[in-house]
Every structure is written in C-alpha cells, then in structure tokens.
Amino acid sequence: MVVRAAVAGASGYAGGELLRLLLAHPQVEIGALTGNSNAGQAFGSLQPHLGPLAGRTLEATTAEVLAGHDVVFLALPHGQSAAVAAELGPDVLVVDMGADHRLKDPADWDAFYGAPHAGTWPYGLPELPGGRAALEGSKRVAVPGCFPTAVSLALFPAYAARLAEPEAVIVAATGTSGAGKALKTHLLGSEVMGSASPYGVGGVHRHTPEMVQNLSPVAGQRVSVSFTPVLAPMSRGILATCSAKALPGTTAEALRAAYEKAYADEPFVRLLPEGQWPATASVLGSNTVQVQVALDTAAQRIVAISAVDNLAKGTAGAAVQSMNIALGLPETLGLPLTGTAP
Amino acid sequence: MVVRAAVAGASGYAGGELLRLLLAHPQVEIGALTGNSNAGQAFGSLQPHLGPLAGRTLEATTAEVLAGHDVVFLALPHGQSAAVAAELGPDVLVVDMGADHRLKDPADWDAFYGAPHAGTWPYGLPELPGGRAALEGSKRVAVPGCFPTAVSLALFPAYAARLAEPEAVIVAATGTSGAGKALKTHLLGSEVMGSASPYGVGGVHRHTPEMVQNLSPVAGQRVSVSFTPVLAPMSRGILATCSAKALPGTTAEALRAAYEKAYADEPFVRLLPEGQWPATASVLGSNTVQVQVALDTAAQRIVAISAVDNLAKGTAGAAVQSMNIALGLPETLGLPLTGTAP
Amino acid sequence: MVVRAAVAGASGYAGGELLRLLLAHPQVEIGALTGNSNAGQAFGSLQPHLGPLAGRTLEATTAEVLAGHDVVFLALPHGQSAAVAAELGPDVLVVDMGADHRLKDPADWDAFYGAPHAGTWPYGLPELPGGRAALEGSKRVAVPGCFPTAVSLALFPAYAARLAEPEAVIVAATGTSGAGKALKTHLLGSEVMGSASPYGVGGVHRHTPEMVQNLSPVAGQRVSVSFTPVLAPMSRGILATCSAKALPGTTAEALRAAYEKAYADEPFVRLLPEGQWPATASVLGSNTVQVQVALDTAAQRIVAISAVDNLAKGTAGAAVQSMNIALGLPETLGLPLTGTAP
Amino acid sequence: MVVRAAVAGASGYAGGELLRLLLAHPQVEIGALTGNSNAGQAFGSLQPHLGPLAGRTLEATTAEVLAGHDVVFLALPHGQSAAVAAELGPDVLVVDMGADHRLKDPADWDAFYGAPHAGTWPYGLPELPGGRAALEGSKRVAVPGCFPTAVSLALFPAYAARLAEPEAVIVAATGTSGAGKALKTHLLGSEVMGSASPYGVGGVHRHTPEMVQNLSPVAGQRVSVSFTPVLAPMSRGILATCSAKALPGTTAEALRAAYEKAYADEPFVRLLPEGQWPATASVLGSNTVQVQVALDTAAQRIVAISAVDNLAKGTAGAAVQSMNIALGLPETLGLPLTGTAP
C-alpha cells in the first residue's frame, strides 16, 4: 500500500518535522506541500534541511491542491482546520496538528481560545487508556499538544493506580521551536541563548485544560493542574517535571509497579531504570518518551518526569503514529526510536 | 578604609566571580589567591577573563598565606572551612561560600552530608526578616546556597503574609556553573547543549533543608519543600518556579501587596511590574534578583518565580554584600545592579 | 565634572549595552532615552536588565528631547545621524554608533551603502596609530564597526612591522546580537542554536572597506581583505581569525616582538602569553580585546586571532572610551577590564 | 544478506552515532559492543539515546568478543587499530574510524603523531576522484577525519578545474563532540556555552596533512593548507570556510560550473542554489554535505564553504557509506539525507 500524503503548513517547524519523518516512512509518498505567506517559494529555501524535497515549490493551501491524497496533515493556525477538512470530504484521513479539535468541553475552548468550537476529533495519544481503539479506522485525528503529551504520559500511571491526589503541579522546560517560526522579539536567538524565562504563568496556558481532560478520566475525578512552561535555551525538547501529593500508604514499590505495568508494552515510552533520569537530548528527533518517577517521602509527593521532543513525539511523530493506527499500518512504521545525541 | 581580601579557592567558578566583583569594589584590595590542585600556576591561565590579575600566581591554601588580611573568603569543598577559620583567629572576617555553616540543625547536616557538623554561622541573606541584623559586625558569615537564595526570596513574602499552605513545590532551572569546574561527563558541553535534564530528584538535593530552614520561621510553622533542580543549557542563572496552595480567601491584590511590602526597600530585589516575568539573562553578572508572583485561581495556587545569577547574587555577590554589612560599609558598595544582556 | 548624556536608539542592543556601561561610569548622568517605534513605552519592559532605569519612559527621537546634553550617543539606522547631529549644533559631543561617518572614501560608501555619503568623522579606535590624537577635543566621533575593531587590532601590528603581505584573509565567528534586535527568521533562537552559518560571503559585507581603510595606511600600501562572517550560536562575541602570508624572513620572534611593542601600553588590549588563545567568553561585557598571534611555518602564514565583545569594545565600550578621550577624562574611566565568565 | 557488525569503542560519541545509523540500516544486525574503561556497564546508561540497545552490556575489547562478525568498526584511540585488525584476519571488513591508517606518507605520521606508522588503508571518501573504486571490495577502510572531509569536499572541485592557487586558507567552526567524550576543563558546558575559541593554531592540527594529501593530487601540485579550527558553542557540526586565490581569468560562471560538474551525481553532496549558504543545523544527524562557493572579485579569492555533521558524514556516516561500497550494497542504504532541524 502506498499512502499519498499532503501537508498544509509545510514551511513551519511542525510541517518540516512531519516531512522529515514522512520521507523516512516506507509506505508514504509525499504529495502537495502548501502554505500561505510563502506560497510560490522554492521549498529548498524554506526547509534547507530537507534535501530530497529541495526541488519542490510551496503551493497555496486550497481544496484543489489538497485533493486526491489519502491523508492530509494540517499544520495551520487555530481556527482554520475545520473548514479545510469539510472541503476534503469524509473519506480522506485528516490529521490536525493544531488545537482546534482537541478539547471536548466547549466551555474550555471558549475560555482559552475565545472562538466558536469546531468540534472534537479522536485524540492522537494512543498510550492513554483506550487511546488506541479511538484511532483505529478513524478519518479524523486531533494530534495532542506537546505539553499535554509530556505531562499525561508522566502522570497518568500514578492516577490510574490511584496513588496520587488530584492536584498536579507541573513545570515544563521547553525548547523554542514550540513557539513556531514566529517573528517575536522574545524568540530571537540573542534573547533566548543563556536565558531561562517563564511564560503563560498562573493557569492561562492553552494546554492546561487538555491536561485536565486527559488525567481526570484516568483518575476517576477532576484533576486540577497548575502548569508553568519555562522557555529554555534549546531548539527542541520538553522536560516536564510533574508532581502530586502521594495518597497515604503509597510506597515506592507500588509506584514503580504502576509505571512498569502502564508501559510494559508501549513501544514509544521508555520507563528508565531506577536512578536514571530523562534528558531531552536523548529523545531529540525521535518518537520516544523517556519517563522516570520517584517518591519524595519527606514531602510526601510523587515526582514524575518525562522528556519528549516537542516537534517529534510532541507533534509530528504523534501525527504519523496516529496515521499508522488509523490506516491499519504497523503503529511503529517509519518512526525513529533513537534520539540524535549528543 | 581599605579592606584587604584573600580568596581561598580562587581558581574555581565561585572564586573567579568573587574576584570579578572585588576588582570593581572601590574599597577592596585583593591579596592572596590560593588553591590546591592548581597551586603554582599562572592565574592568567586559570581565569583568563580576569585580566588585571593575570600576572598573579596561585598559591597553596595555608594559614600563613591567608594571614594578614581583613577578610578571607573561602570557596572550598565542604568540610574544610572550619579548620581554616580556626587558624585565622576570631578577629578576621571569614566569609564561607561553601555549605559547612549554613544549617542550624545537626540532624539536617547528618542526613544530607553525613559528616560531623561544623557549627552554624550568621547567614548571609540579608533580605530575610532579621537577616541584616544578624550580619552586622559579625566576623563569620555563611553564604547561602544558590537555590535557597532564589527560592527563599520568591516565597517568603507569601509566607510572611500568611497566604500560603506550608507545602511548597519548587522546580528550578539552573545553569551548569552551579556544579563547579568539575570534570564529570554529564557536565561536558556536548552533553548539556540542547538538553534539559533533572538531577537530585525526590527530596535528596542538599539545598532542600536550607530552604525549609529559611521558610519555616517566616511561616510560623514547618514548611515542607519538594525541590527538583533541572540542568539547563546555559552557563549561569537560576529560574526558580515556586508554588504553594493559596489559603482560602487569598486574593491577587493581597498577594501583590505582600510582595510589594516585602521588597519596597530592598536594593537588590526587583519585584517586576505585573505581567512581566523574570529571565535569567536579565540578572546575569548582577546582584539583582527579579521576582514576580501570580495567583492561579483555577488551581488555587500561588506561583512565585525568581531569577538570580547563581554565581553572583547566588554566591559571590551575596558574599560581598554580607562583607559590606559585616564591616559597616554601604551594603550596595561595588555590587552591580544591572545584568549583562543580551 | 558631571557629563549629561542622552541616548538615541536606547531600546536596541547597542543602546542597552551603552546604558549598562554609562550606569557604571562615575561622571555620567543619564539624560534622555529615545527611540521611535517603541516611544512611550516603559523602559523597564524594553531593557529589563537595566533595573535602575526601569522607571523611565522611552521618548521620541527629536531635537528638542536631545537638546541640553553634553554628549549625545546615536544608535540609529544608517542614514539618520547626520541630520540629528546638525540639529544638535557643533558644541555638543555627538558619538555615532552607526556606520554613517566611518568611511573616508565616498566611493566605498556608494558601493556598500548606496546612499549619499554623510561625511567622515574622527574614528573611535584609539589603539590604531594616531588614533588617540584624532579624538582629543573632537565634538564628533564615528564609532568603528565591531568586525573592523576585531580585525584591525588583530592585524595592524603585523603590518606596522612590515611582516605581512597585503592580502588578508579573515573569518570571524560572531554572536547574534551583532545583527541587532531585528525580527528576521534566521535570527530566531530555533534557527541559530546548534548551528553555524556564514553570511555576506564573497566580499559584500559592509564592514570590508572599513578594514581596508584601517590596515592600508599602517601597511603603507593597499591591503586587500577577504572577509567572511559566520553566525555562531551565542548572543555576544566576535572571534576573528585573521591571516596573511608572511614576508620572506619573518621569524616567530620578530612577530611576537611586533605585537608586544604595539600593545605594551594599551589598557584595553591584552596580548596573551604565548600558547594561550583568545576566547570570546573571556571578554564578555568588557572593553578588553584579547589578541594572540602565531607563525605557521609550513604554510608561511601569520595567523592572528582576536576576541572582542561586539556590543562592548565592539560598539558601546568604544563609544564610551572615545567620549572619555574627547572630553579629556581618563580614557579607562568606567570601563570594565574583566569579562563575565563562565 | 544480513551483515553482522561489531563496534569497538561503542560508548563514545563516534561509536554512539555509528550505532544510531546501524540501527536504521535495513541489512545490518548489531553484534558485539565493546569498550574498555566502561566494560561491564549497562549500555542504556552509557548511551541513553539508543533505546533499542538499552538492555545490552558493554563488553571488553578482545579478539574473542570481536570474532564472528562480517564487519568490525573501530572507534579507538590512535595507535590501537592495527593490532586489533591483525587479530581479526584478512577476511573480515575492518572499518577504522580513527586516524591510524589515513596518512600515506610516514613522515607526516611521524611529524603529527610521533608513533610508528601502521600503514595506509583505502580511504573512505568516495566523493574524491577515484575514491569509490578504491573502496569496492576492500576489507580495510580508513574513515577520513571530520575536518578533511569538510575541507576536501569544499575545495577539490576548484582544484580539479584548475581555478585556484595552491595555497588554501581554512577556518572551520566545530561543535564540541569532535573532541570526544573527554573530561577536559575546556570542554565543560560552562566553558563552551557562549564562547568561541580557537585551538591547534599555526599548522599544528593533526588533520592538516590529510587535507594536503587529499587536495594535492587533484590540483596536480602540492597544495599548502593553513588550517584553524574554532570551537563553537554547539554539540555537532563543522562549518568550513575555505578560500584560495583565484587563478587569473577565473570567472564566477566557470567556478559554478566546476562545482556543478563535480557534484551532479553525488547523492550526499548538495551544492546549494546560488545565494543560499550552508548551515550546520541543516545537516545535523545526516550524511549530507552542503556546499556553496563564491568568487570575491575584489580580493580575487574563491570562497567555498561546506557544512557537515562531524559525527555523521564526518565519521560514522562515512563509515557506513564505505561499508556499503566495500560490501557491494547500495551506497546510500540506511543513510539519512535529511538533517534534524531546527
């Protein structure tokens, strides 16, 4: 089977990473590459690291250009994907790497985005309980946000095993590519190199309700999330330090067992040996998530830490993994397990 | 008045930063520079950024070499400062930049260092309630750890105003210089660039009891601390993201007022205008701490964030500031208020 | 004497670094801070590292606002400084940190900038032969470009001693702040971190004729310059690797002697001991230039390398140094000799 | 065909990158992983980014352990590979990623390494004229040094077309991984971040004679090389800025044509469109070399610039490419053409 894929938003960071992965996918043929502000430009000047596509030209994002593909990936600003998907019809697999279809509760959407809600699509995090089944055969996929992926995979085993109180505190260091190829002063190299700085502090980051949405069903009750992202001087990577108060009687052994059980059969989650902690460099460019957990007996808190590449498993890798499941291909097909380090 | 100063441990990062500050201090004359493994080497090859001292030679750390100074700064491995101080006599101001004399409870020392406790010295964090008075006229100063400085200044106003529950959760991104000029694989440039990774997770970092010691008296009860340091790809800087559950009835206005009151007259703490957040680059090389605080009403948590330069205000700047107070000099003498950015 | 200084272009990187230096200058009082696109904004949000100026407001750049100062520093886009200077009158010291008044030959200006030439001002590189005298008492100063400073100080002693052929080859690694606070994709942190890339290759960089202009009179003949700048993943710093074929008979001893003679009495140029090479971190934030030179006997080339901070000695430090000379103050007043490292 | 491969020196950076590539190679089965100082340790703690090999244990480097493989890769300190190869016998393909067998002239070896010369093996740079033929069917391969790869591919077309004088000047920015996982102070993250510094200046770097050896036969005369490496704050990547005086009559068109001809059919060398310049981020993790060239008509010099990943095409990628050729496999098998950017 050859899967013919189009990418809308191909000149950005998420689109570029997706194409890097698709080029290595043995059953994908890359079709249309589209964008808006850069339409008409040589693709080799927009994504100089993607040599095999250097001879292509970026086309405008229109229904005509996107037609005739088996799968269309959307890496668009929020609010645009529903209209594009409607034009593509119900038989084309549409994988939305943006935020439009992730949230189930329209009130969350209103509070954090303030635009009409476009509806919910099956959620591309197969490692969550029930996650895989929701994607099989689906023609629509909402790729998770990068932070919710890192946080949900760090914490859900503790909630699934009923070991943690439903108040999670998360601080996540992130590389700058998570903000996209956006011309903003605080994203300039001169500003970010040598500096760590928070943003979206105090419960206002748009990924917060998605974390609540992922963890609450697992916990069997509403989990509150205090989330602080910290911009770190690196291009890629999220290191999510997540903690919650341990329920009385929680032991280190029970905690370890909960994580071992959750990830025994997951190809892309690597629970590290005890004493070894995740590092973002170890997962750079890969679809792997590194996870480790410890019990702080003095503070009575569970501390769970994950490392993901925000562009790979955090976005484009999850998109390909979801496509594989939706199309009935082997889930791991074409996805790198190894990081590019040092 | 000319203050003649010696520095033991002058070839390391803390010693180097101290000398950079002392060179700019209008009343200090730099005397002996000592070390052990590098004794006899040209100082210009050990600290090439300190041009004015390039012609010096590093001497061995002995009582004879350190004698005859008004103040002796110790940047030594832990366990060594008490013996050196004893030899210098009670009339010389000894400023210990190491850990030996920070902790008040010998049980804390035993649990985290495992060696005989050397006794407690006046603590060099004048911004804490009562901190200044303890230093005036003292002949011994224990410089705080870099993380406890960042964390204590971020959180104590909330505890002083009785707004926060006594369970603090802290994640602090730190530059690599905090680990010293130590030849360890995980500190190599190839390993740290492009990577974020935690260490000392789960309540085992040695700075944890010092945070508890600083915050508990202010809170009027024992404060538990969950502390996770994260190594970030930068040479300097600590960004401490600190949170605690807000006590019922806490308002954003009361929170802001508590911080404004605490820092109204502090020359080295800059409470940022609302909406502006600290960045480590903004305090690089300076004795300034940037602080900001917000109330997350959904998660009911106070989030307070501080940025310090671990080598400057976090170590060497605090040493000079404490010296100024101990000797009766103006507290801000010779200390930079501006960061070197970008 | 109190020198009242205004800064036009205070919200950029050069303006910010100038203000950092002026804040530490014992005889300068900082007056008006002006800009255009950001006029009216709180200065603390534009330059958050300059705490002591946080309460100021950026004013519009007008003759009225700039009037009444002893010295006016201009950090403006090229083409604007002549008009501003004319309005200020001949008795005010005007220090232009831009390119407008550096080049002596209008043909060079036409070829590299393509606008009417605004005339030549005394050149702010006192370390060049005759450089100091040209600045004493002057009311106009053209601050050199950052690359010409690094290159001229690396190479002129070899030319002054008639040891090198008049064809210089220069490759200079530079931090991103040299490009200013400009919103361009290639300056984003995501693009520059982890990457080295050249620009302005093949003789087209605008600093090239300035290098020729500096070196030719020293050499007594026209020196051709092949110059390639390389953007490196750091905020600040220039490392200029400069070479030229050695004239027959040149010895390592003669080469060393030429550099020792040139820099014996220069406060801001540090010729390193033999075998030690410059590093940009060693001069970060300082007005110091580190220089080293070697003779490659196999290739018969002189290799001279310098490190400067592009914003400090490369721009703002040279501006203050020139102001000191022009006003008859001690040349080194208020200028840091030490780098901020690590 | 399944190729069973062993790696001696598997815990270092070159060995780790080789294993990353071999894991993606469709016909390679990874056999023994050996080392010396770390023998007996879990491989997952030594190379945490190579998840699929995490369960392995590093074995000691002995002939017994290395026996029974089709190909043995050696990533050993210089001076050790000849003895190991002798024990493996003449029928095993031995690919030496170290320096021992690169140089043809024993005098070069003596001058730069000072040990008995171990003899010359076929040289693993197939893009050089005649390079491919020398590798076909060979049982021994000497992988080129990373700098000679970057420099030779940047310059040889100009020499092949007789456009350049035989005196090349090269300045190459390099990431820190080129120095290996070595515990040296100047390689610490605190030292390298934010800093550019040269080393091996003045004709003493060991890769210099290898460049002369590669370029001279192409030029038809001895080419002298002035080579200066500059350590840049990045983990990976070499950006080689190479120049030589243009022979009289050289035109930009002839220069472009020479490079187009040289690289028309090379799968791993991408001559960029005119006006676009290489960046190391664009080739990170890939076997691709980006090349661009320009004629500086004022200085009469050819400036050719290449970007390579020192660990990939610069070492491990070249090893796999050479293995493919030596074994008669498709040359590009298993080798990534795309960089991992941003």
Short mmCIF file of C-alpha atoms in Angstrom, two decimals, chain A residues 13 175-178 180-194 232-235, chain C residues 13 175-178 180-194 232-235:
data_model
loop_
_atom_site.label_atom_id
_atom_site.label_comp_id
_atom_site.label_asym_id
_atom_site.label_seq_id
_atom_site.Cartn_x
_atom_site.Cartn_y
_atom_site.Cartn_z
CA TYR A 13 8.59 23.80 12.15
CA GLY A 175 12.75 24.50 23.56
CA THR A 176 11.92 27.49 21.42
CA SER A 177 10.60 25.59 18.40
CA GLY A 178 7.39 25.01 20.32
CA GLY A 180 6.86 28.08 15.91
CA LYS A 181 8.71 30.10 13.30
CA ALA A 182 7.20 33.29 14.67
CA LEU A 183 8.90 36.68 14.42
CA LYS A 184 8.70 37.82 18.02
CA THR A 185 11.40 39.62 19.93
CA HIS A 186 11.47 37.21 22.85
CA LEU A 187 12.17 34.33 20.45
CA LEU A 188 15.29 35.89 18.95
CA GLY A 189 18.46 33.92 19.49
CA SER A 190 20.03 36.87 21.28
CA GLU A 191 17.19 36.80 23.81
CA VAL A 192 16.91 33.07 24.45
CA MET A 193 20.53 31.94 24.48
CA GLY A 194 21.84 31.95 28.01
CA ALA A 232 14.93 27.17 27.88
CA PRO A 233 17.86 27.90 25.55
CA MET A 234 17.48 24.95 23.22
CA SER A 235 15.66 24.48 19.94
CA TYR C 13 21.09 46.08 21.85
CA GLY C 175 27.23 36.26 18.14
CA THR C 176 23.73 37.11 17.04
CA SER C 177 23.42 40.44 18.85
CA GLY C 178 25.57 41.97 16.12
CA GLY C 180 20.50 43.88 16.35
CA LYS C 181 17.05 43.29 17.77
CA ALA C 182 15.73 42.61 14.28
CA LEU C 183 12.77 40.34 13.59
CA LYS C 184 14.22 38.07 10.93
CA THR C 185 13.68 34.34 10.65
CA HIS C 186 17.35 33.44 10.51
CA LEU C 187 17.91 35.21 13.84
CA LEU C 188 15.31 33.18 15.74
CA GLY C 189 16.66 31.13 18.59
CA SER C 190 15.36 27.95 16.99
CA GLU C 191 17.44 28.70 13.91
CA VAL C 192 20.70 29.78 15.49
CA MET C 193 21.05 27.41 18.42
CA GLY C 194 23.10 24.41 17.42
CA ALA C 232 27.65 31.28 15.77
CA PRO C 233 25.19 30.14 18.44
CA MET C 234 25.97 32.73 21.08
CA SER C 235 24.49 36.11 21.90
#
